[in-house]
Amino acid sequence: MTPLESFQLIHRAIQVNRKTKPLRIAINGIEGTGKTTFAEHLVDYFNSVGESALHVSIDGFHFNKERRYRHGRDSAIGYYEDSYDEKGFVEKVLLASQKEIPTITSATHDLETDEYLDLDPIQIPNNTILVTDGSYLFKPTYRNHWDLKIYLSTDFETALERGAKRDAQSLGGFDAAKEKFMQRYHASSKRYIQENTPKKIADIILNNTDFSNLIVEKSIYS
């Protein structure tokens, strides 16, 4: 299946889920899977076929460094438990988008400056499709607030190579990035998978080990 065909599959799925308030789509998968790229291209596709879609990044809802690194910069527990303001995201995006006048807040934290933000909510149309990618979006805090849950399935070895190449410059080189992934990010992902069994929770599972040939491993809509 080409990426375009996977977007068309998702488009058909949201037709089943149409409602009077914005639809909320989660793109989940381990670090280095390709979630952000997939989410951005999915939003582009939706907008190209006449939908009104927005990419709402979970990266705008980090805690500050003091909170994120209180267990150490390489701590898997710290990454799993302290990286994101999960309740803030649920309140300011997933719940706010379902109110009588739907709104979202785009971010509560700036990663570059490490400062917390106090942005005004943005009103959005009732027919908006919100797409969010993240590694832990099926945790109980978020789980019941999604209208469509998509899991990108990639083995850890492939994701490690992708993630280390992507983050090599910011993490001190390719080898240092690989070590960071193994110790912090992927160790955290393994705990997430064990505790949450995301493949059981997902409505759609797409294996994107090969970006040009995605495989549908599960779809409750086909």
Coordinates of C-alpha atoms in Angstrom, one line a residue:
M1 CA 0.0 0.0 0.0
T2 CA 1.3 3.4 -0.9
P3 CA 1.2 6.3 1.6
L4 CA -1.6 7.8 -0.5
E5 CA -3.6 4.6 -0.2
S6 CA -3.1 4.6 3.5
F7 CA -4.4 8.1 3.8
Q8 CA -7.5 7.1 1.7
L9 CA -8.1 4.2 4.1
I10 CA -8.0 6.6 7.0
H11 CA -10.3 9.0 5.2
R12 CA -12.8 6.3 4.7
A13 CA -12.6 5.4 8.4
I14 CA -13.3 9.0 9.5
Q15 CA -16.5 9.0 7.4
V16 CA -17.8 6.3 9.7
N17 CA -16.9 8.5 12.7
R18 CA -18.4 11.8 11.5
K19 CA -20.0 13.8 14.3
T20 CA -21.0 17.4 15.1
K21 CA -17.7 18.2 16.8
P22 CA -14.1 18.0 15.6
L23 CA -12.6 14.6 15.1
R24 CA -9.5 13.7 17.1
I25 CA -7.0 11.3 15.4
A26 CA -4.0 9.8 17.3
I27 CA -0.9 8.6 15.4
N28 CA 1.0 6.4 17.8
G29 CA 4.2 4.3 17.6
I30 CA 7.7 4.0 19.1
E31 CA 10.3 6.7 18.8
G32 CA 11.8 6.8 15.3
T33 CA 8.8 5.2 13.6
G34 CA 8.0 8.2 11.4
K35 CA 4.9 9.4 13.2
T36 CA 5.4 13.2 12.7
T37 CA 6.1 12.9 9.0
F38 CA 3.1 10.6 8.6
A39 CA 0.9 13.0 10.6
E40 CA 2.0 16.0 8.6
H41 CA 1.4 14.3 5.3
L42 CA -2.0 13.0 6.4
V43 CA -3.0 16.6 7.3
D44 CA -1.8 17.8 3.9
Y45 CA -3.9 15.0 2.2
F46 CA -7.0 15.9 4.2
N47 CA -6.7 19.5 3.3
S48 CA -6.1 18.6 -0.4
V49 CA -9.4 16.8 -0.6
G50 CA -11.4 19.6 0.9
E51 CA -11.3 18.6 4.6
S52 CA -10.3 21.1 7.3
A53 CA -7.4 19.5 9.2
L54 CA -4.8 20.6 11.7
H55 CA -1.7 19.0 13.1
V56 CA -1.5 19.6 16.9
S57 CA 1.9 18.6 18.1
I58 CA 2.3 17.0 21.5
D59 CA 5.7 18.6 21.6
G60 CA 4.1 21.8 22.6
F61 CA 3.0 20.2 25.8
H62 CA 6.3 19.3 27.4
F63 CA 7.1 19.9 31.0
N64 CA 10.2 22.0 31.6
K65 CA 13.7 20.6 31.9
E66 CA 13.6 20.7 35.7
R67 CA 10.7 18.3 35.6
R68 CA 11.7 16.3 32.6
Y69 CA 15.2 15.5 33.9
R70 CA 14.6 15.1 37.6
H71 CA 15.5 11.4 37.3
G72 CA 18.5 12.2 35.1
R73 CA 18.8 13.1 31.4
D74 CA 19.1 9.4 30.3
S75 CA 16.3 8.0 32.5
A76 CA 13.7 5.9 30.8
I77 CA 11.4 6.3 33.7
G78 CA 11.8 10.1 33.6
Y79 CA 11.0 10.1 29.8
Y80 CA 7.9 8.0 30.3
E81 CA 6.5 9.8 33.3
D82 CA 7.8 13.3 33.2
S83 CA 8.1 14.4 29.6
Y84 CA 4.6 15.6 28.8
D85 CA 1.8 17.5 30.5
E86 CA -0.7 14.8 29.6
K87 CA -3.6 16.3 31.6
G88 CA -2.9 19.7 30.1
F89 CA -3.1 18.3 26.6
V90 CA -6.3 16.5 27.3
E91 CA -7.9 19.6 28.8
K92 CA -6.7 22.2 26.3
V93 CA -7.0 20.1 23.1
L94 CA -9.0 16.9 23.4
L95 CA -11.7 18.2 25.7
A96 CA -11.7 21.9 24.6
S97 CA -12.3 20.8 21.0
Q98 CA -15.5 19.1 22.0
K99 CA -17.2 22.1 23.8
E100 CA -20.1 24.0 22.4
I101 CA -17.6 26.5 20.9
P102 CA -14.7 24.3 20.0
T103 CA -11.2 25.6 20.8
I104 CA -7.6 24.3 21.0
T105 CA -4.5 25.7 22.7
S106 CA -1.6 25.1 20.4
A107 CA 1.1 24.9 23.1
T108 CA 1.9 25.4 26.7
H109 CA 5.7 25.1 26.6
D110 CA 8.5 26.2 24.3
L111 CA 11.2 23.6 24.0
E112 CA 13.8 26.0 22.7
T113 CA 13.5 28.5 25.5
D114 CA 12.2 26.0 28.1
E115 CA 9.6 28.6 29.1
Y116 CA 5.9 27.9 29.9
L117 CA 3.5 29.7 27.7
D118 CA 0.1 31.2 28.3
L119 CA -1.5 31.3 24.9
D120 CA -5.1 32.2 24.2
P121 CA -7.3 29.3 22.9
I122 CA -8.0 29.3 19.2
Q123 CA -11.6 28.8 18.0
I124 CA -11.9 26.0 15.4
P125 CA -14.7 24.9 13.1
N126 CA -16.9 22.0 14.1
N127 CA -15.8 20.0 11.1
T128 CA -12.1 20.2 11.9
I129 CA -10.0 17.1 11.9
L130 CA -7.3 17.2 14.6
V131 CA -4.2 15.0 14.0
T132 CA -1.7 14.4 16.8
D133 CA 1.3 12.2 16.8
G134 CA 3.1 10.9 19.9
S135 CA 4.7 7.9 21.5
Y136 CA 2.4 7.5 24.4
L137 CA -1.0 8.6 23.2
F138 CA -2.8 5.4 24.2
K139 CA -1.9 5.8 27.9
P140 CA -5.1 5.9 30.1
T141 CA -4.9 9.7 30.4
Y142 CA -5.6 10.1 26.7
R143 CA -7.0 6.9 25.6
N144 CA -10.8 7.4 25.7
H145 CA -10.6 10.9 24.1
W146 CA -9.6 9.8 20.6
D147 CA -12.1 9.2 17.8
L148 CA -9.6 7.2 15.8
K149 CA -6.5 5.5 17.0
I150 CA -3.8 4.6 14.5
Y151 CA -0.6 2.7 15.4
L152 CA 2.5 2.8 13.2
S153 CA 4.2 -0.5 13.6
T154 CA 8.0 -0.7 13.0
D155 CA 10.6 -2.9 14.6
F156 CA 13.0 -1.4 17.2
E157 CA 16.0 -1.9 15.0
T158 CA 14.6 0.1 12.1
A159 CA 13.3 2.8 14.4
L160 CA 16.6 3.0 16.1
E161 CA 18.5 3.7 12.9
R162 CA 15.9 6.2 11.7
G163 CA 15.8 8.1 15.0
A164 CA 19.5 8.2 15.5
K165 CA 20.0 9.6 12.0
R166 CA 17.3 12.2 12.6
D167 CA 18.7 13.3 16.0
A168 CA 22.4 12.8 15.4
Q169 CA 23.2 16.5 15.2
S170 CA 21.2 17.4 18.3
L171 CA 22.4 14.5 20.4
G172 CA 26.2 14.6 19.7
G173 CA 26.5 12.3 16.8
F174 CA 25.0 9.1 15.4
D175 CA 26.5 6.7 18.0
A176 CA 25.6 9.0 20.9
A177 CA 22.0 9.3 19.5
K178 CA 21.8 5.5 19.3
E179 CA 22.8 5.1 22.9
K180 CA 20.3 7.7 23.9
F181 CA 17.5 5.9 22.1
M182 CA 18.4 2.6 23.6
Q183 CA 18.8 3.9 27.2
R184 CA 16.0 6.5 27.4
Y185 CA 13.6 6.5 24.5
H186 CA 13.2 2.8 23.5
A187 CA 13.5 1.6 27.0
S188 CA 10.6 3.8 27.8
S189 CA 8.7 2.5 24.7
K190 CA 9.1 -1.0 25.9
R191 CA 7.5 -0.2 29.2
Y192 CA 4.7 1.6 27.4
I193 CA 4.0 -1.4 25.2
Q194 CA 4.0 -3.7 28.1
E195 CA 1.6 -1.6 30.2
N196 CA -0.7 -0.4 27.4
T197 CA -0.7 -3.1 24.6
P198 CA -1.2 -0.4 22.0
K199 CA -1.8 -2.8 19.1
K200 CA -4.8 -4.2 20.9
I201 CA -6.1 -0.6 21.5
A202 CA -5.5 0.6 17.9
D203 CA -8.3 0.9 15.4
I204 CA -5.9 0.8 12.5
I205 CA -2.3 -0.7 12.5
L206 CA 0.0 0.3 9.6
N207 CA 3.4 -1.4 9.3
N208 CA 5.6 1.4 7.9
T209 CA 9.0 -0.4 8.0
D210 CA 9.1 0.4 4.3
F211 CA 7.8 4.0 3.8
S212 CA 6.9 3.2 0.2
N213 CA 5.0 0.0 0.9
L214 CA 2.8 0.2 4.0
I215 CA 1.1 -2.9 5.2
V216 CA -2.3 -2.9 6.9
E217 CA -1.9 -5.2 9.9
K218 CA -5.3 -4.3 11.4
S219 CA -8.3 -2.2 10.5
I220 CA -11.7 -2.4 12.2
Y221 CA -13.1 -0.5 9.2
S222 CA -12.3 -3.0 6.4

